[in-house]
Coordinates of C-alpha atoms and ligand atoms in Angstrom, one line a residue:
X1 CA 124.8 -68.6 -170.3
X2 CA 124.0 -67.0 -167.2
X3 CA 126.7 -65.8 -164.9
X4 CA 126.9 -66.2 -161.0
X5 CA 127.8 -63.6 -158.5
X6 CA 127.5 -62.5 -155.0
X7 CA 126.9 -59.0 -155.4
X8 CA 126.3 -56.9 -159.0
X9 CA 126.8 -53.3 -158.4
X10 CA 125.6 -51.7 -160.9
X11 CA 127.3 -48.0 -161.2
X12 CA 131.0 -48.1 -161.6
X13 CA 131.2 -44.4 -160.6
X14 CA 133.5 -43.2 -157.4
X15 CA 131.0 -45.0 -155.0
X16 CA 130.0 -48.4 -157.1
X17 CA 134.0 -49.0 -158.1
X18 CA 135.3 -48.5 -154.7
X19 CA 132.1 -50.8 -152.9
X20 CA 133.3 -53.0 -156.0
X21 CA 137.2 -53.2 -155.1
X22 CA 136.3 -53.8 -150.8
X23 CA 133.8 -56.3 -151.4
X24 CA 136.5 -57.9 -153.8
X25 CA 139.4 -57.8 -151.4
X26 CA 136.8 -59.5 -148.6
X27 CA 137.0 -62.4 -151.0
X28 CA 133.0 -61.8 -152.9
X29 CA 132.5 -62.8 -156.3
X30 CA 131.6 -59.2 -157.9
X31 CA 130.1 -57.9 -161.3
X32 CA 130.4 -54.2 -161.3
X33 CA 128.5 -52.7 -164.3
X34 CA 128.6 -49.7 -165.7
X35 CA 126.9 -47.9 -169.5
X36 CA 130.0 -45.7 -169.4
X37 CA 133.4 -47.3 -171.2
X38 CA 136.3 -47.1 -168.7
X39 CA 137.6 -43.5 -168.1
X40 CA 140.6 -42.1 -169.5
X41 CA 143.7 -40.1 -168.4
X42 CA 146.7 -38.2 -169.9
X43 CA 148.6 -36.1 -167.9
X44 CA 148.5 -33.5 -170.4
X45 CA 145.3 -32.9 -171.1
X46 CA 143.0 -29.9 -169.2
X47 CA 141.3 -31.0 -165.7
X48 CA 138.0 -32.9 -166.3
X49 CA 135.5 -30.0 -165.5
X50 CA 133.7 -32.3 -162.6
X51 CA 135.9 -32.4 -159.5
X52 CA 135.6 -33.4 -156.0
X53 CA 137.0 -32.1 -152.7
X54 CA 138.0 -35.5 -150.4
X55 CA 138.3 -35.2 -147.4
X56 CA 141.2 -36.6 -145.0
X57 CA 138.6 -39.7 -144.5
X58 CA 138.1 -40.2 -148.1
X59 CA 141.4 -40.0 -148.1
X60 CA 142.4 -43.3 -145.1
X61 CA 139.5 -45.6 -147.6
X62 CA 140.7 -45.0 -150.9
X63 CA 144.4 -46.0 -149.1
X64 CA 142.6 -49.0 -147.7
X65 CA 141.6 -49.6 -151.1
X66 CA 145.0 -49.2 -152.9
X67 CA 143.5 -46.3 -154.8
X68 CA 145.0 -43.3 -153.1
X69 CA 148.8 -43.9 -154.8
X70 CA 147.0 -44.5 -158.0
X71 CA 145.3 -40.6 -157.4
X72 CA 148.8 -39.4 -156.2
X73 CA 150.7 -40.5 -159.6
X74 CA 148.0 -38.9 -161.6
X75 CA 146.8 -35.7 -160.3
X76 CA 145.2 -34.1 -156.8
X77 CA 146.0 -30.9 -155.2
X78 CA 146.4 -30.7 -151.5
X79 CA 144.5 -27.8 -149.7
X80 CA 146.2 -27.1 -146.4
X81 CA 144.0 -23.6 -145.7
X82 CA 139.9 -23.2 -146.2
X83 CA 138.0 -20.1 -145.6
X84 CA 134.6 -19.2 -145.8
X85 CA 133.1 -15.0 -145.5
X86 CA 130.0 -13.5 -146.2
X87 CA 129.6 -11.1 -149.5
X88 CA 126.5 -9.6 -148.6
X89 CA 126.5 -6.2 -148.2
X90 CA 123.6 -4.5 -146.0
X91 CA 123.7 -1.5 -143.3
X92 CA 123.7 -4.0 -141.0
X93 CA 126.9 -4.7 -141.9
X94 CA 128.4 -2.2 -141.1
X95 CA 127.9 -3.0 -137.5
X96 CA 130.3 -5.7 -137.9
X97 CA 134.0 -5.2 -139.1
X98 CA 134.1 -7.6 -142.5
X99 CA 137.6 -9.4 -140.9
X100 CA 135.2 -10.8 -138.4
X101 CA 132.9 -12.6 -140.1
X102 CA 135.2 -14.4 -142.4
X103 CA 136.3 -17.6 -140.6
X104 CA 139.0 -19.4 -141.7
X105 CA 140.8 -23.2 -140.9
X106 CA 144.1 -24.0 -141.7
X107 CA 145.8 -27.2 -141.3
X108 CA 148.8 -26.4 -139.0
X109 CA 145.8 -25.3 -136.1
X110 CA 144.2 -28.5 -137.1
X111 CA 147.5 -30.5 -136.5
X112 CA 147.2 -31.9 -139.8
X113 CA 149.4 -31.6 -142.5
X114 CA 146.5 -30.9 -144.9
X115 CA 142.8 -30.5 -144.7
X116 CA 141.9 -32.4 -147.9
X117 CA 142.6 -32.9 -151.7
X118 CA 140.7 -31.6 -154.8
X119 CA 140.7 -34.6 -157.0
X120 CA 139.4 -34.7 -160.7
X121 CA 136.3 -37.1 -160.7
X122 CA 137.7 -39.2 -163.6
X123 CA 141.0 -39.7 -161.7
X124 CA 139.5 -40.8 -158.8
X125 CA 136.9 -43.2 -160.9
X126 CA 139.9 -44.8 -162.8
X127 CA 142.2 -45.1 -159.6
X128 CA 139.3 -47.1 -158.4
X129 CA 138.9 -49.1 -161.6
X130 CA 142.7 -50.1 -161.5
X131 CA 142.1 -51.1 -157.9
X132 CA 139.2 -53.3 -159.0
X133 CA 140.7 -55.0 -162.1
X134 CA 143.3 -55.7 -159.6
X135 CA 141.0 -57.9 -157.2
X136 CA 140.4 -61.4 -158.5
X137 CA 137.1 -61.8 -157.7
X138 CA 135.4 -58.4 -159.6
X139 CA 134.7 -58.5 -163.2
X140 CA 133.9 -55.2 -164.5
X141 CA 131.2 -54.8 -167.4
X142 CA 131.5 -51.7 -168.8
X143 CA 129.5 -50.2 -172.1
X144 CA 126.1 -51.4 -171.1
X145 CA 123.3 -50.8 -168.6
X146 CA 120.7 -53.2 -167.2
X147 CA 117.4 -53.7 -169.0
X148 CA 115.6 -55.8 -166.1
X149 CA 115.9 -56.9 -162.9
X150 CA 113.9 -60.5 -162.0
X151 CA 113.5 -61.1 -158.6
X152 CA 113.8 -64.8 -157.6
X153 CA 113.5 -66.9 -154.2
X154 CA 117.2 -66.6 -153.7
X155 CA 118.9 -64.6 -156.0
X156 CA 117.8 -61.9 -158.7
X157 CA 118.4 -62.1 -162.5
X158 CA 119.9 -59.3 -164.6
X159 CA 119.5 -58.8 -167.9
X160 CA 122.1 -56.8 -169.7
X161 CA 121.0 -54.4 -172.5
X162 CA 123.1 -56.8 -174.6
X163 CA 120.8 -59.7 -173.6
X164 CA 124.1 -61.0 -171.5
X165 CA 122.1 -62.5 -167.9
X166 CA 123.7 -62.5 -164.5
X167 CA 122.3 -63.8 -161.4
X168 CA 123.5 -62.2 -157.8
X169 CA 122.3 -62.9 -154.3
X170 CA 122.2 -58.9 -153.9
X171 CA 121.9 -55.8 -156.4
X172 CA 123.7 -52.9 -155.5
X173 CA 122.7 -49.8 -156.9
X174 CA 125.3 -47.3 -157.4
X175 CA 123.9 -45.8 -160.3
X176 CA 123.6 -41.8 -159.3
X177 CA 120.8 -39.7 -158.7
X178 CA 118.3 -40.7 -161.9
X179 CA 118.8 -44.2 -160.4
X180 CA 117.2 -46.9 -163.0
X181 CA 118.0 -49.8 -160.5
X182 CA 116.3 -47.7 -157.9
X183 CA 113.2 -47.4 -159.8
X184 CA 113.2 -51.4 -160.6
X185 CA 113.2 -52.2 -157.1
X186 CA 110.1 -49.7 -156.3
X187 CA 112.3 -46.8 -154.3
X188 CA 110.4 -43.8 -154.7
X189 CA 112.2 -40.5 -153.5
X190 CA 111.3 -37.3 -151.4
X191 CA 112.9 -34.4 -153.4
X192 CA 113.0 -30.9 -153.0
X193 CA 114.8 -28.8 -156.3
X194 CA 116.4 -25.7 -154.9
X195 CA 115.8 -22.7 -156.5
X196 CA 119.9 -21.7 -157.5
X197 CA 122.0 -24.2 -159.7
X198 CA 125.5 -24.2 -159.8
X199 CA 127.8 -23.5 -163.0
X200 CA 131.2 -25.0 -162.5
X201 CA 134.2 -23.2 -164.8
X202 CA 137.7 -24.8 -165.2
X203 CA 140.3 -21.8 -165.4
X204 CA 143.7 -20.8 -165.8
X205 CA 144.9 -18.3 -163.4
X206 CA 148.3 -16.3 -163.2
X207 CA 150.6 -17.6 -160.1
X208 CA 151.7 -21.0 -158.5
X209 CA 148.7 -23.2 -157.4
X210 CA 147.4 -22.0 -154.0
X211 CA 146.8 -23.7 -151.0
X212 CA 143.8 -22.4 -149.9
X213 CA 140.2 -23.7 -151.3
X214 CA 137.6 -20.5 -150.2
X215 CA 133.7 -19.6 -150.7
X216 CA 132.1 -16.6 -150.8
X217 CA 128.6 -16.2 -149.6
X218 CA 126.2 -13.7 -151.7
X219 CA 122.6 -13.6 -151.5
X220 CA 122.0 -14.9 -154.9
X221 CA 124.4 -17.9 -153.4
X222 CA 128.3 -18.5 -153.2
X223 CA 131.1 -18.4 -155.0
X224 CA 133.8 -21.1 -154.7
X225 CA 137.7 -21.4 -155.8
X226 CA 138.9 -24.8 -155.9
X227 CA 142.9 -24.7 -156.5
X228 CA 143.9 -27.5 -158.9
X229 CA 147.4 -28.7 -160.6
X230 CA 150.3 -26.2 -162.0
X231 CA 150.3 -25.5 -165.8
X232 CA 153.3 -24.7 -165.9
X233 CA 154.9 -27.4 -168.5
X234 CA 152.8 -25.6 -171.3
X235 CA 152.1 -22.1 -169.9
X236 CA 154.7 -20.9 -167.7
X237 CA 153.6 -19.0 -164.4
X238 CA 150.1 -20.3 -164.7
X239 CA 147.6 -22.7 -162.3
X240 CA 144.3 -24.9 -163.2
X241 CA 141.2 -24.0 -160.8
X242 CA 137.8 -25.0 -161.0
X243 CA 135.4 -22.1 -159.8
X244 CA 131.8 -23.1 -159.1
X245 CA 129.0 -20.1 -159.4
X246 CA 125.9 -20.3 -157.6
X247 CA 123.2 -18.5 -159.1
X248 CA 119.4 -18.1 -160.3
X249 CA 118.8 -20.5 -163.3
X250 CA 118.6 -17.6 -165.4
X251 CA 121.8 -15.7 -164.5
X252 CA 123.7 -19.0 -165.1
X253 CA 121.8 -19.4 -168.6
X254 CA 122.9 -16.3 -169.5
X255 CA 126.4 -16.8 -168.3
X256 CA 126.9 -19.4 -170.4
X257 CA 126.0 -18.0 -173.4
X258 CA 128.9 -15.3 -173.0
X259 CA 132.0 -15.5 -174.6
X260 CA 135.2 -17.1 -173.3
X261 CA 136.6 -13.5 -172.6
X262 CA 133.2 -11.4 -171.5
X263 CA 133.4 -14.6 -168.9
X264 CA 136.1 -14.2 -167.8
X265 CA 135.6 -10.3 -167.2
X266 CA 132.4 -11.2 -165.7
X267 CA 133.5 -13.8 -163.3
X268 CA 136.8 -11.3 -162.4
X269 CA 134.6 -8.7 -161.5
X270 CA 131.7 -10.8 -159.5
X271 CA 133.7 -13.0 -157.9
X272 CA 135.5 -12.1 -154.4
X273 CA 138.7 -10.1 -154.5
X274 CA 140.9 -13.1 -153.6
X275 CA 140.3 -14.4 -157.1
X276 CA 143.8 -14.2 -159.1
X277 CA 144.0 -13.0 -162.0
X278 CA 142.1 -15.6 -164.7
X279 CA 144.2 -15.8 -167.7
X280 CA 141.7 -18.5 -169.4
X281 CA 138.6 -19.9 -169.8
X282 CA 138.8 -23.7 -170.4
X283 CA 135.6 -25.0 -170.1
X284 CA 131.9 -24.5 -168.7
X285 CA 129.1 -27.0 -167.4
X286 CA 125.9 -26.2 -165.3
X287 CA 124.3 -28.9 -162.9
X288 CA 120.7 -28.5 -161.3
X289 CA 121.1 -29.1 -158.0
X290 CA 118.6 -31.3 -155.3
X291 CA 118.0 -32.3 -151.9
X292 CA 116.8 -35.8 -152.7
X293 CA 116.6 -38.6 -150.1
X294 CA 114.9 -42.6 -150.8
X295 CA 112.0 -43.8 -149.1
X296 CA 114.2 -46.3 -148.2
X297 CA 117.9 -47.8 -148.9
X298 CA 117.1 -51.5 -149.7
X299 CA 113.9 -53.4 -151.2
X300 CA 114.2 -57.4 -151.4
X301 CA 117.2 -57.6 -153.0
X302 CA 118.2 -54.5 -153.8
X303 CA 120.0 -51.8 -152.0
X304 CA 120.9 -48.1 -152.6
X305 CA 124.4 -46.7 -152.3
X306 CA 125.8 -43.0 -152.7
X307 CA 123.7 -40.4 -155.3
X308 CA 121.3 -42.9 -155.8
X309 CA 120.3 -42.9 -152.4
X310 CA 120.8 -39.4 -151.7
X311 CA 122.2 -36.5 -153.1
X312 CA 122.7 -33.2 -151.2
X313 CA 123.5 -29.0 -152.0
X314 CA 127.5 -29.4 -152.9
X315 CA 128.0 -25.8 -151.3
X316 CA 130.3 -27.9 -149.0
X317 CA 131.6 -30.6 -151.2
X318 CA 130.1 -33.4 -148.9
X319 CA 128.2 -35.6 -151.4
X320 CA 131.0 -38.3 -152.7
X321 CA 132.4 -38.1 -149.2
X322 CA 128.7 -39.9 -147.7
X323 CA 128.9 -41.8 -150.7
X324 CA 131.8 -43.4 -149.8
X325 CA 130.9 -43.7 -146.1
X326 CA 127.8 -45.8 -147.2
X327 CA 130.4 -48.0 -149.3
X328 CA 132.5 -48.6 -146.4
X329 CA 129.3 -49.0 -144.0
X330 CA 127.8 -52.0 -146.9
X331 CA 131.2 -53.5 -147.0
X332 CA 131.9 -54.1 -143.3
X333 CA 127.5 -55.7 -142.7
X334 CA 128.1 -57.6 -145.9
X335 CA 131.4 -59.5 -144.6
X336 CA 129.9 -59.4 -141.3
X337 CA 126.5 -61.4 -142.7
X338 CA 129.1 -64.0 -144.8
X339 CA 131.2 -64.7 -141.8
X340 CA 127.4 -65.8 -140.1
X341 CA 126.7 -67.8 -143.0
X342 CA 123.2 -65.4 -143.7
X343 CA 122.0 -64.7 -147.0
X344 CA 123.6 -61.3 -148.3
X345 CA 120.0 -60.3 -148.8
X346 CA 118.6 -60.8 -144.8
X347 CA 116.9 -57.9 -144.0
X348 CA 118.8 -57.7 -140.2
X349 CA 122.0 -56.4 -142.2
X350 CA 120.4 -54.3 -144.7
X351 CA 117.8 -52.7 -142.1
X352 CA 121.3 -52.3 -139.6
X353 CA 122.8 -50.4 -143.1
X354 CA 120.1 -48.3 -143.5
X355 CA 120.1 -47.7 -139.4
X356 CA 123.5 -46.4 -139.5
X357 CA 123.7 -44.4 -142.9
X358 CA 120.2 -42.9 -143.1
X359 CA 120.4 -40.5 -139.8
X360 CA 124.1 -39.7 -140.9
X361 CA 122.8 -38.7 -144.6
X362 CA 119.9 -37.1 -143.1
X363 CA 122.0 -35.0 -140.9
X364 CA 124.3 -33.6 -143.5
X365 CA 121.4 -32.9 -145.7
X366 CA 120.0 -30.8 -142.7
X367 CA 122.8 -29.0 -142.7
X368 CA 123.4 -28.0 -145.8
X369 CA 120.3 -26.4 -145.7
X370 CA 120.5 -24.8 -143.1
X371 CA 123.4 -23.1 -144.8
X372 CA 121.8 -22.4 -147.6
X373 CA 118.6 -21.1 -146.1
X374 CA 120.8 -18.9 -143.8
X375 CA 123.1 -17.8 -146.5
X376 CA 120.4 -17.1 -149.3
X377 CA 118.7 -14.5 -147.0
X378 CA 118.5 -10.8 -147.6
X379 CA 116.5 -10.3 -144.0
X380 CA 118.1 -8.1 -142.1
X381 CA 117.8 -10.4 -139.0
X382 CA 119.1 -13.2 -140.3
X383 CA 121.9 -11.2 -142.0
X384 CA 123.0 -10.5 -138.5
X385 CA 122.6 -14.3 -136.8
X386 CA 124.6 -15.1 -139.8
X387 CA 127.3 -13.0 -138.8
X388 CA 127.2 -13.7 -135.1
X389 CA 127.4 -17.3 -136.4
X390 CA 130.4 -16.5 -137.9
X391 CA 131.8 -13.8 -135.3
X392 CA 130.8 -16.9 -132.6
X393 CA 133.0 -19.3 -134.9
X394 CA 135.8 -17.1 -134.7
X395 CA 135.3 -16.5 -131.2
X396 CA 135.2 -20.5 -130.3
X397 CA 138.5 -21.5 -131.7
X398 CA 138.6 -24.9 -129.7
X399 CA 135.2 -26.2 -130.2
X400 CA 135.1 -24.4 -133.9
X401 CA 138.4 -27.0 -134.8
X402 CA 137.1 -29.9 -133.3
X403 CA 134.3 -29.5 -135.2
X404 CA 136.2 -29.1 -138.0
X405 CA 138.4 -31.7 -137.2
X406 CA 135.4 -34.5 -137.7
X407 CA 133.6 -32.0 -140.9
X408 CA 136.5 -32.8 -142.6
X409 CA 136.7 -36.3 -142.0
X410 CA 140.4 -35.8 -140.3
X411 CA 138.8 -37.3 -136.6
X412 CA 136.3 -40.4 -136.8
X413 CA 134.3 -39.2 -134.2
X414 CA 132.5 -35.7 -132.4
X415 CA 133.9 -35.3 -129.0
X416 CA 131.7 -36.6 -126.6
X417 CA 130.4 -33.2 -125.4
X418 CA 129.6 -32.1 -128.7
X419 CA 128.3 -35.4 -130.0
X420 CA 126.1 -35.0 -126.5
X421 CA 124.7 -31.3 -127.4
X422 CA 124.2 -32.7 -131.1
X423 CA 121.9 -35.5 -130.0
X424 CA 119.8 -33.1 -128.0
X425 CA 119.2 -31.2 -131.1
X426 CA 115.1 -32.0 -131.6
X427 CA 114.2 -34.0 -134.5
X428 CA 117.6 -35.8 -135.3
X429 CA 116.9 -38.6 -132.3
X430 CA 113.9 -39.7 -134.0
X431 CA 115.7 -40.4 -137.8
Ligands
FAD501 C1 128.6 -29.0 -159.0 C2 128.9 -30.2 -158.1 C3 130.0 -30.1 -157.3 C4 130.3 -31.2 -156.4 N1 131.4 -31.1 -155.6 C5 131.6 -32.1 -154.7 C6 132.7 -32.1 -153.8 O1 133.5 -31.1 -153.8 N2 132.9 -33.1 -152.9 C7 132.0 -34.2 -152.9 O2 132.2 -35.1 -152.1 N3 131.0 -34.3 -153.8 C8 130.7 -33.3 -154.7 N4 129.7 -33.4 -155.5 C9 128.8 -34.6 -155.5 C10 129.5 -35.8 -156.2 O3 129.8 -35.4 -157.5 C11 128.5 -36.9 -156.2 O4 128.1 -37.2 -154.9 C12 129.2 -38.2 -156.7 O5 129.6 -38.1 -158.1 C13 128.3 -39.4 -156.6 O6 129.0 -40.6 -157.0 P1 128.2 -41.9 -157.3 O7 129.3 -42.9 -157.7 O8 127.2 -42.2 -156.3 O9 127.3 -41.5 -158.6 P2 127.8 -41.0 -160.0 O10 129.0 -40.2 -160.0 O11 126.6 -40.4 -160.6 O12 128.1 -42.4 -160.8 C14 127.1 -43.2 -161.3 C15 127.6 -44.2 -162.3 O13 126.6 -45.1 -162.7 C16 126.6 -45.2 -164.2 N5 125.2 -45.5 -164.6 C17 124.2 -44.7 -164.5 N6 123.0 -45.3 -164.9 C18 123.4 -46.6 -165.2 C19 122.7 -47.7 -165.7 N7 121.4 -47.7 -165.9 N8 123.4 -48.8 -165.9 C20 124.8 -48.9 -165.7 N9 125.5 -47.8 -165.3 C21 124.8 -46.7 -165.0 C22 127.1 -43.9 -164.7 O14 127.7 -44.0 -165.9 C23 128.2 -43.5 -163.6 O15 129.5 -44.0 -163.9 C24 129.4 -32.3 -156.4 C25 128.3 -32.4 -157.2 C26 128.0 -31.3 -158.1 C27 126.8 -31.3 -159.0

């Protein structure tokens, strides 16, 4: 027997549970379908080796959604300080002193009481599962993908890999960045694979869990500290972190074939001297990383949300965070197109989504790589702008920390000046 819904989302990751729980609490009839089984969590057990930074926005939605006390009684670590320097060493250098190209935010010049959480992807994706199961209106499939998606005059049919068939006014898919729902509906992608790739580590370290989440720029790419949860019920004195390693393809290939201790010697002696002391390695995992954008974020009844639309370079941790804004974005034209009595499916709402989310995607993508490309660079010359960049940062205390402010997802909006300048900026009128 074929079941009716308003929307299927298919992809109950971060992005396709929380679209899921809104579209649920604005009274839809939702089927949220995911090949994973529900994940799991025991307070016990070592951090889950993917993690996300979320940032003060993140932070308001998943509140909205009754998710963010569900987080809070399981794990996330507050960061209330962030700092970002440059490792590379060149004579050029040495015309700048090193204190004066690190720039660094912290929450009490913000006025904020922190600048964001790290939170342990399978927290936040079973937070938001709770928060689902708890709407009336979403059903949650998991264990099973979708085998084929029939269009139709007025709704599309899904068939489930068990042969199970659903029918839905409108697909979402929130599937990630290989996409299969994105392919059925004819999206092709632009994509451009960059040449580092990141290894992410979970560690122990010696001392009480920091504050202070930090990067370190090399040429070969950064190096990042992530402060997670206290381990201090089983080993006394000791923190979790994740630490993420930017590197060649190679170097990371080779990393991960080392030992748990010639690791941890490795990454003691590559990584910035901030790094406390590493008292074990708990886990490894390498991800390729991608620029990858779709041609375009709907197709009949179909539409794109989060990593399957696009994904970005994480060297800022920004990629859940547009996810989520694309959730919220869906949510609000999709009540908005109920209240008029339109089909969820009328292009006017899902070209308006695409309007607002594209250039805002687009923008963050830009950059990212700009940061990359700037940061990646031996050249002397750019070396130096990097630094001025940085000294200028410093320098600009006000207009650095409103910046910041809206980066970090703690203001809604640029200030008008500096929403002006960034509108002037050639190119980004026209997306
Ligand atoms: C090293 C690294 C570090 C990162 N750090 C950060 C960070 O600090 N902050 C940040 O904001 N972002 C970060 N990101 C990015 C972030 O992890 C992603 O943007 C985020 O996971 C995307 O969420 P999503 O729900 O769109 O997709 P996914 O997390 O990929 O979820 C997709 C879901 O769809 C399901 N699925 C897939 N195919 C099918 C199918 N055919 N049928 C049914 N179900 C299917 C999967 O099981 C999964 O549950 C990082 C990424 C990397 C690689």
């Amino acid at each position: 027997m074929t079941q009716a819904f308003d929307v299927v989302v298919v992809g109950a990751g971060m992005v396709g549970a929380a679209l899921a729980t809104g579209l649920g609490r604005d009274g839809f009839k939702v089927a949220v379908i995911d090949r994973s089984s529900a994940p799991d969590f025991a307070p016990e057990t070592p951090p889950d080796i993917r993690v996300s930074a979320l940032s003060a926005g993140t932070e308001r939605y998943l509140q909205e959604l009754g998710a963010w006390n569900r987080i809070l009684s399981m794990r996330a670590t507050p960061y209330q300080r962030l700092a970002v320097w440059d490792e590379a060493r060149h004579p050029l250098s040495n015309l700048m002193p090193r204190t004066l190209t690190e720039v660094q935010f912290d929450a009490d010049g913000l006025k904020t009481s922190h600048l964001g959480h790290i939170v342990e992807n399978s927290v936040t994706q079973q937070a938001l599962w709770q928060s689902a199961e708890a709407e009336p209106g979403v059903t949650i499939m998991a264990g099973q993908g979708v085998s084929t998606l029939t269009p139709g005059a007025e709704s599309v049919t899904i068939t489930l890999e068990d042969q199970q068939t659903l029918e839905a006014r409108l697909v979402v898919g929130a599937d990630g960045a290989q996409s299969a729902i994105r392919t059925m509906a004819g999206i092709g992608v632009s994509r451009n694979q960059y040449s580092q790739q990141a290894m992410v580590i979970s560690v122990r370290y010696q001392g009480p869990v920091e504050n202070i989440t930090w990067q370190g720029f090399y040429p070969s790419g950064p190096r990042a500290f992530l402060p997670l949860h206290s381990a201090e019920a089983t080993h006394p004195g000791e923190s979790w972190a994740s630490l993420v390693w930017y590197d060649a393809p190679e170097q990371l290939a080779r990393l991960k074939g080392l030992s748990d201790e010639a690791l941890r010697l490795e990454i003691q002696r590559a990584f910035p001297s901030q790094l406390p002391l590493l008292t074990h390695i708990e886990a490894r995992a390498s991800f390729p990383i991608a620029r990858q954008h779709a041609k375009r974020y709907f197709s009949g009844r179909v539409v794109l949300a989060g990593d399957s639309a696009h994904t970005i370079n994480p060297l800022a941790g920004q990629g859940v965070n547009l996810g989520f804004q694309d959730a919220q974005c869906l949510q609000a034209l999709l009540k908005e197109a109920k209240r008029a009595h339109c089909d969820l499916a009328d292009p006017q709402w899902l070209r308006s989504y695409e309007h607002q989310r594209r250039p805002a995607n687009r923008r963050m993508m830009m950059t990212m790589d700009l940061f990359y490309h700037l940061f990646s660079n031996r050249t002397p010359p750019l070396h130096l702008l990097r630094n001025l960049g940085l000294g200028a940062a410093r320098a600009l205390p006000f207009a650095r920390n409103q910046v910041a402010r809206y980066a970090m997802g703690i203001d809604d909006r640029l200030p008008a000046p500096l929403a002006r300048l960034t509108d002037r900026i050639p190119g980004l009128r026209q997306l």
